Coordinates of C-alpha atoms and ligand atoms in Angstrom, one line a residue:
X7 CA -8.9 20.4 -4.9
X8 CA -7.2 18.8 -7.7
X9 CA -9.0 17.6 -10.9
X10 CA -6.8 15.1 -12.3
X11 CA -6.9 13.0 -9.2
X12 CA -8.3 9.0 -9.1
X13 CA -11.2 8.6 -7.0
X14 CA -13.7 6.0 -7.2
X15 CA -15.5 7.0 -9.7
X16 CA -12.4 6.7 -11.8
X17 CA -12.0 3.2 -11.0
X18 CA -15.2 2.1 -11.3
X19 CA -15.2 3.9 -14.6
X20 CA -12.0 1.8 -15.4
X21 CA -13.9 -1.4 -14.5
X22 CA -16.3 -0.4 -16.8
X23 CA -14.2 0.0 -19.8
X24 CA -11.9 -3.0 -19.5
X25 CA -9.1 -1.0 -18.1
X26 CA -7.4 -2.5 -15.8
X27 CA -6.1 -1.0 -12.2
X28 CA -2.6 -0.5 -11.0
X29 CA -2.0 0.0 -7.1
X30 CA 1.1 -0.3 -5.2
X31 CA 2.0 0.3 -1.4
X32 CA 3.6 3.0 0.0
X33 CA 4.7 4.4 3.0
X34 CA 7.0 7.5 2.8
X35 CA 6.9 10.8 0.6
X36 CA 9.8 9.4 -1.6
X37 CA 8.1 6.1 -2.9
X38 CA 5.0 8.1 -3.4
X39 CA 6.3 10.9 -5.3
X40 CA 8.6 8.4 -7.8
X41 CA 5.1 5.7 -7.9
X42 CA 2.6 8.8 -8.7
X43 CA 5.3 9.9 -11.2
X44 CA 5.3 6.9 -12.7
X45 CA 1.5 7.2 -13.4
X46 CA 0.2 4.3 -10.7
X47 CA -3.9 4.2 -9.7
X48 CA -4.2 3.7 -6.0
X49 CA -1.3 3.9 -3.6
X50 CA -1.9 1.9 -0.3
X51 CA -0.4 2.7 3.2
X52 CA -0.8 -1.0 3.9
X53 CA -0.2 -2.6 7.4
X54 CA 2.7 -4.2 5.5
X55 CA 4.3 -1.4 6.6
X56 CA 4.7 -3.6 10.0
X57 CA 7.0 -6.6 8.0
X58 CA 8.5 -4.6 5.6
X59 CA 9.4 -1.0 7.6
X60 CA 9.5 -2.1 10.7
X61 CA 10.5 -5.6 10.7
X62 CA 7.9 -7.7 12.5
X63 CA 6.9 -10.8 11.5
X64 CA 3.0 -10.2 11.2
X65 CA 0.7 -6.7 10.7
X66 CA -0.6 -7.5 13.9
X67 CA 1.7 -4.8 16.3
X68 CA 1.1 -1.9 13.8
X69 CA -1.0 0.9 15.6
X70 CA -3.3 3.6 14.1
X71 CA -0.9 6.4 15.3
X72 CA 1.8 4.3 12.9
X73 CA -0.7 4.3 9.8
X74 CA -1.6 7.8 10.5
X75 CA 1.8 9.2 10.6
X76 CA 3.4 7.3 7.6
X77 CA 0.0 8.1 5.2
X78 CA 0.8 12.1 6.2
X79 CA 4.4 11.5 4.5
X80 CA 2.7 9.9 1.3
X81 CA 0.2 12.0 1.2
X82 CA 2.5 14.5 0.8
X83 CA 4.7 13.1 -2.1
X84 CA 1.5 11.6 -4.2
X85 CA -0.7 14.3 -6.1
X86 CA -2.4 11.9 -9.1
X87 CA -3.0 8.6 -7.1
X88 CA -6.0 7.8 -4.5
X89 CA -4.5 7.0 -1.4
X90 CA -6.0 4.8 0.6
X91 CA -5.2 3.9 4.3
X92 CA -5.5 0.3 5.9
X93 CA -7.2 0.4 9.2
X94 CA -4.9 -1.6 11.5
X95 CA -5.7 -5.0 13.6
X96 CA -7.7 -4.3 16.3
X97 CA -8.6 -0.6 15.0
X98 CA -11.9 -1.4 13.8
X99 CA -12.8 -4.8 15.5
X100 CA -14.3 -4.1 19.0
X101 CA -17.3 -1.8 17.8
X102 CA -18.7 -0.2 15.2
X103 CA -18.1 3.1 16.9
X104 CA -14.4 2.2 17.3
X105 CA -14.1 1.8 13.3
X106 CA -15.7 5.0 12.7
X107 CA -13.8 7.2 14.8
X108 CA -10.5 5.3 13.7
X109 CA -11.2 6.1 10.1
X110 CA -12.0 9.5 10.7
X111 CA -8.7 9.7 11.5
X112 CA -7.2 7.7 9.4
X113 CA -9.1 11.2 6.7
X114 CA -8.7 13.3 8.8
X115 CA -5.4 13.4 10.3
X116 CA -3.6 11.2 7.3
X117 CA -4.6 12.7 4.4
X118 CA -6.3 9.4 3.1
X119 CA -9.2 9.4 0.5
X120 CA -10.4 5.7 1.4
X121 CA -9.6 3.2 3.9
X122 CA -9.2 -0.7 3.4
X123 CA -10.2 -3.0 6.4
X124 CA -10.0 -6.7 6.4
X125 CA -12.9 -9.2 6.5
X126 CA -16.2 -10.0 5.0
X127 CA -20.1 -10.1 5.4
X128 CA -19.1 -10.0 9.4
X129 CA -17.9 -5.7 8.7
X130 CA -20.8 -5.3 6.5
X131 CA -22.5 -3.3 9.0
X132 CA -19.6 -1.0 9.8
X133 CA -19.0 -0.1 5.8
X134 CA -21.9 0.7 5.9
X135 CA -21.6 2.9 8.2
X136 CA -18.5 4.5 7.0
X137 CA -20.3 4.8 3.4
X138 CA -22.9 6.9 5.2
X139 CA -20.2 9.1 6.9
X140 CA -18.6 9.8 3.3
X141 CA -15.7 7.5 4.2
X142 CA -15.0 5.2 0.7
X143 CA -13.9 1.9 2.0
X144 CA -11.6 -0.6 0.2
X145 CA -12.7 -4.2 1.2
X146 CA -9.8 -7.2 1.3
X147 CA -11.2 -10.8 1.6
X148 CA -9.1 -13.9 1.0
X149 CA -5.8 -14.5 2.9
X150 CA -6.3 -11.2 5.1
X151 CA -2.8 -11.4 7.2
X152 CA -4.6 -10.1 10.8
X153 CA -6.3 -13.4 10.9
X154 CA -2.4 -15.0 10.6
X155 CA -3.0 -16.9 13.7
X156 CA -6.9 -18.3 13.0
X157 CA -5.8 -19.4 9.4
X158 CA -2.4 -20.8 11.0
X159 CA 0.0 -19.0 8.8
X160 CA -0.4 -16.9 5.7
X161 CA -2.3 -19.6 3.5
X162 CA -3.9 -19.9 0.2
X163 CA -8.0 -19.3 1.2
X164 CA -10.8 -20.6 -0.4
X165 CA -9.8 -24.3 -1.5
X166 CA -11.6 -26.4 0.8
X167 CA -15.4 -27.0 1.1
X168 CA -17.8 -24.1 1.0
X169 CA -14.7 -21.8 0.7
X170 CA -15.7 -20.8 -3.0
X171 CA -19.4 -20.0 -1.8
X172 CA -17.8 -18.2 1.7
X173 CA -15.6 -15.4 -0.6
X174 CA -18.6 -14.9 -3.3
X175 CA -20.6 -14.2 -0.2
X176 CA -18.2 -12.2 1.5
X177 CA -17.6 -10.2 -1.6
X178 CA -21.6 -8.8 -2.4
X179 CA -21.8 -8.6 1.3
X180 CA -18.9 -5.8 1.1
X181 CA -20.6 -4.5 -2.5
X182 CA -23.9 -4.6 -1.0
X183 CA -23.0 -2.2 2.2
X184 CA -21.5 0.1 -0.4
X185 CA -17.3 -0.7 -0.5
X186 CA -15.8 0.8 -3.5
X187 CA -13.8 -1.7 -4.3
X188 CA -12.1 -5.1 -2.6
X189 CA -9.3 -6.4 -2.5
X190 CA -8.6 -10.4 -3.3
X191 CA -5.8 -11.7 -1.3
X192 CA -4.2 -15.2 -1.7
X193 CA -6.6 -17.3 -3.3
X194 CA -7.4 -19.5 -6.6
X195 CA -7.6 -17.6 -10.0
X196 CA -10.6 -18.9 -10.8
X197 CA -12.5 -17.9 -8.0
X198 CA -11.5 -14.4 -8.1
X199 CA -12.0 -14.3 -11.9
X200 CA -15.7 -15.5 -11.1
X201 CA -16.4 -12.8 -8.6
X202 CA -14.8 -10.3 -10.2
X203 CA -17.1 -11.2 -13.5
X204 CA -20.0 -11.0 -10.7
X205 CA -19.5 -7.6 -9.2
X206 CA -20.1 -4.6 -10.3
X207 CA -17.2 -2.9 -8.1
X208 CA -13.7 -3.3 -9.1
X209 CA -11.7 -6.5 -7.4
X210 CA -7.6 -5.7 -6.8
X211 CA -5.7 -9.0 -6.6
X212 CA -3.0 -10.1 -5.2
X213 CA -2.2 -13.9 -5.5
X214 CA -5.5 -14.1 -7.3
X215 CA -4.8 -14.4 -10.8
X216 CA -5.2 -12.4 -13.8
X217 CA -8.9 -12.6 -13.7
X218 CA -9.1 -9.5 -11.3
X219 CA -10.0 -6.0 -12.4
X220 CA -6.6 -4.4 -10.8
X221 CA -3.4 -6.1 -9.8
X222 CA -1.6 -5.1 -6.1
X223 CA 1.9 -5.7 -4.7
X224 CA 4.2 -4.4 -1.6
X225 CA 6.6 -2.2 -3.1
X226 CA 9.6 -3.5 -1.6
X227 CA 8.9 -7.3 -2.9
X228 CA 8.3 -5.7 -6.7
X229 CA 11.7 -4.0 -6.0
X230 CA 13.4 -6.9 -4.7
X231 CA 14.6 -5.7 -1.4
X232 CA 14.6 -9.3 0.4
X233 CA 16.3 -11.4 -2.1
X234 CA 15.2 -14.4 0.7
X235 CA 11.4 -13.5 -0.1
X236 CA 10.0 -14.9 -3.3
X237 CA 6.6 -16.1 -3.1
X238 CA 4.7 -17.6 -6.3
X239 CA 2.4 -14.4 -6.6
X240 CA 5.4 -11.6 -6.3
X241 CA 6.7 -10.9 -9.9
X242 CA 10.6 -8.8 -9.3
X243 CA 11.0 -5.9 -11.2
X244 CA 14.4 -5.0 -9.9
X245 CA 16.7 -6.2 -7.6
X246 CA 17.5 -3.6 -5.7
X247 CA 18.6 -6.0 -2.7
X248 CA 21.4 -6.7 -4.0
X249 CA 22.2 -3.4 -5.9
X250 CA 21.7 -0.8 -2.3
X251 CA 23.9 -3.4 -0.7
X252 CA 26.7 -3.3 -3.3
X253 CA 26.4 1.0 -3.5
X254 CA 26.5 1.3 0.3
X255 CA 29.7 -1.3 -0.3
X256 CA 31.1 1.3 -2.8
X257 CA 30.7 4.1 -0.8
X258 CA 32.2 2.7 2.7
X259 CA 35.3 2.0 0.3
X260 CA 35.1 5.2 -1.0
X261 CA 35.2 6.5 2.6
X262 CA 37.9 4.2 3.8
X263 CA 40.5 5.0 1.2
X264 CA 39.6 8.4 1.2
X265 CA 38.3 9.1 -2.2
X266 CA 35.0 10.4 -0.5
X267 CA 34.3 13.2 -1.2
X268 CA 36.6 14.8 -4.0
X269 CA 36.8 18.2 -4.0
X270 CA 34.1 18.3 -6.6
X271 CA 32.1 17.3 -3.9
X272 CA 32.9 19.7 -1.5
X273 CA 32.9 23.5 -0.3
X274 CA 35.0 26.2 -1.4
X275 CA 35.8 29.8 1.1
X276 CA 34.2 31.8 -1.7
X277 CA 32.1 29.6 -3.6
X278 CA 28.3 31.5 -4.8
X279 CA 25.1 30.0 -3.3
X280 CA 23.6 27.8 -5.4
X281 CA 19.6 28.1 -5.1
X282 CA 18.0 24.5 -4.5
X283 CA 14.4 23.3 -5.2
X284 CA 12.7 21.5 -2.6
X285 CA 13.0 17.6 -4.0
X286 CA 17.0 18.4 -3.6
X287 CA 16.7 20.6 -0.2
X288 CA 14.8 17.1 1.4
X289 CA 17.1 14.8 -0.5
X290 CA 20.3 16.5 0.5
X291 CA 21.3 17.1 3.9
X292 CA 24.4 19.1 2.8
X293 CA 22.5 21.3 0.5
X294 CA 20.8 23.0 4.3
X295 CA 24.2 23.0 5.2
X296 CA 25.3 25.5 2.7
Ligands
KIV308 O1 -0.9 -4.3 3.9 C1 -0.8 -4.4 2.7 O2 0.1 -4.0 2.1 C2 -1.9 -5.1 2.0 C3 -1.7 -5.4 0.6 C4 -0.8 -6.6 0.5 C5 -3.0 -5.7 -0.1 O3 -3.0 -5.3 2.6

């Protein structure tokens, strides 16, 4: 087993000293190797996965086989960063027994060292549960997308009556039955500063200010994939929207004038074999054709 990687007992650690967590989503080999490179925490195989990979509208038709197969590939490229795999709607709902099998695989078959699940003080018992089991579990209170359709759209939570006592509760319900850490989705700073200053687990936010102990975003909005999605929480780091669209534009140019590819780019008769390592055997198709 590797040393250097985060578990939770680094990130509780980095609570502890003021440090403050990075985590990202993830959901191929690629993404995970350049992220882990890049030094992130925590990289989550989110149910985003369902939006931004597969185009839906909502999480909600993303299955556990889908989760399963897509942390294998990140589990694959990531060597430094915990990765942590979100239980999907409806994989953990109906029974406790149905969460606990589900996130057995979830460790088993995707490679995962935690699992998040949406929800509060109601899932207490089943983190429990999976604490017992030796499953770390990743809590997520706040605007938790699955409930899209009871919250009537993916709205700021927590601003009407009782909603400030409702997360504080919900959040040492999740400490008390032993999650590692929770995540604090889409609500007022001030509110997640004040349970983040009343836990001793770490909080991840996202929408939630700078109050939290760790900061989370979907890869593809910090990348700027969808230049028509901009929300107020989302800070761009690129805009690579607009810059695979105009190389893809480049290239079919390229290929209609002919100019692609040059002989540089191409095969001689007698040519030697030049060996390959395996980043450039997986990110070449030619180079297996040599
Ligand atoms: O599915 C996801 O990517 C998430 C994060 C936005 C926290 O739950």
């Amino acid at each position: 087993m590797k040393t250097n990687r985060v578990t939770i007992h680094t990130l509780r650690a980095q609570k502890q000293r003021g440090e403050r967590i990075s985590m990202l989503t993830a959901y191929d080999a690629t993404f995970a190797r350049l992220l882990d490179e890049a030094g992130i925490d925590v990289l989550l195989v989110g149910d985003s996965l369902g939006m931004v990979v597969q185009g839906h509208d909502t999480t909600l038709p993303v299955t556990l086989d889908e989760v399963i197969y897509h942390c294998r590939a990140v589990a694959r490229g990531a060597t430094r960063a915990q990765i942590v795999g979100d239980m999907p709607f409806m994989s953990y709902q109906a029974s406790i027994e149905q969460g606990l099998v589900n996130a057995g695989r979830l460790i088993k078959e995707g490679g995962c060292h935690a699992v998040k699940l949406e929800g509060g003080a109601q899932h207490a018992p089943l983190v429990e549960r999976l604490v017992a089991c030796g499953i770390p579990v990743m809590g997520h209170i706040g605007l938790t997308p699955q409930s899209v359709h009871q919250m009537g759209g993916f709205k700021v939570q927590g601003r009407g009556a009782g909603g400030r006592e409702k997360l504080i509760e919900d959040a040492k319900a999740l400490e008390a039955a032993g999650a590692y850490a929770i995540v604090l989705e889409g609500i007022p700073a001030v509110i997640a500063s004040e349970i983040s200053a009343q836990l001793s687990i770490p909080t991840i936010g996202i929408g939630a200010g700078n109050g939290c102990d760790g900061q989370v975003l979907v890869i593809y909005d910090l990348l700027g994939m969808d230049e028509s999605f901009k929300p107020k929480f989302v800070r761009r780091y690129e805009s690579l929207g607009i810059r695979i669209r105009s190389a893809a534009q480049a290239y079919i140019a390229d290929v209609r004038d002919g100019t692609f590819p040059a002989e540089a780019e191409s095969f001689s008769l007698d040519e030697p074999v030049k060996a390959t390592t395996p980043p450039a055997l997986y990110s070449s198709g030619a180079a297996k054709a040599k």
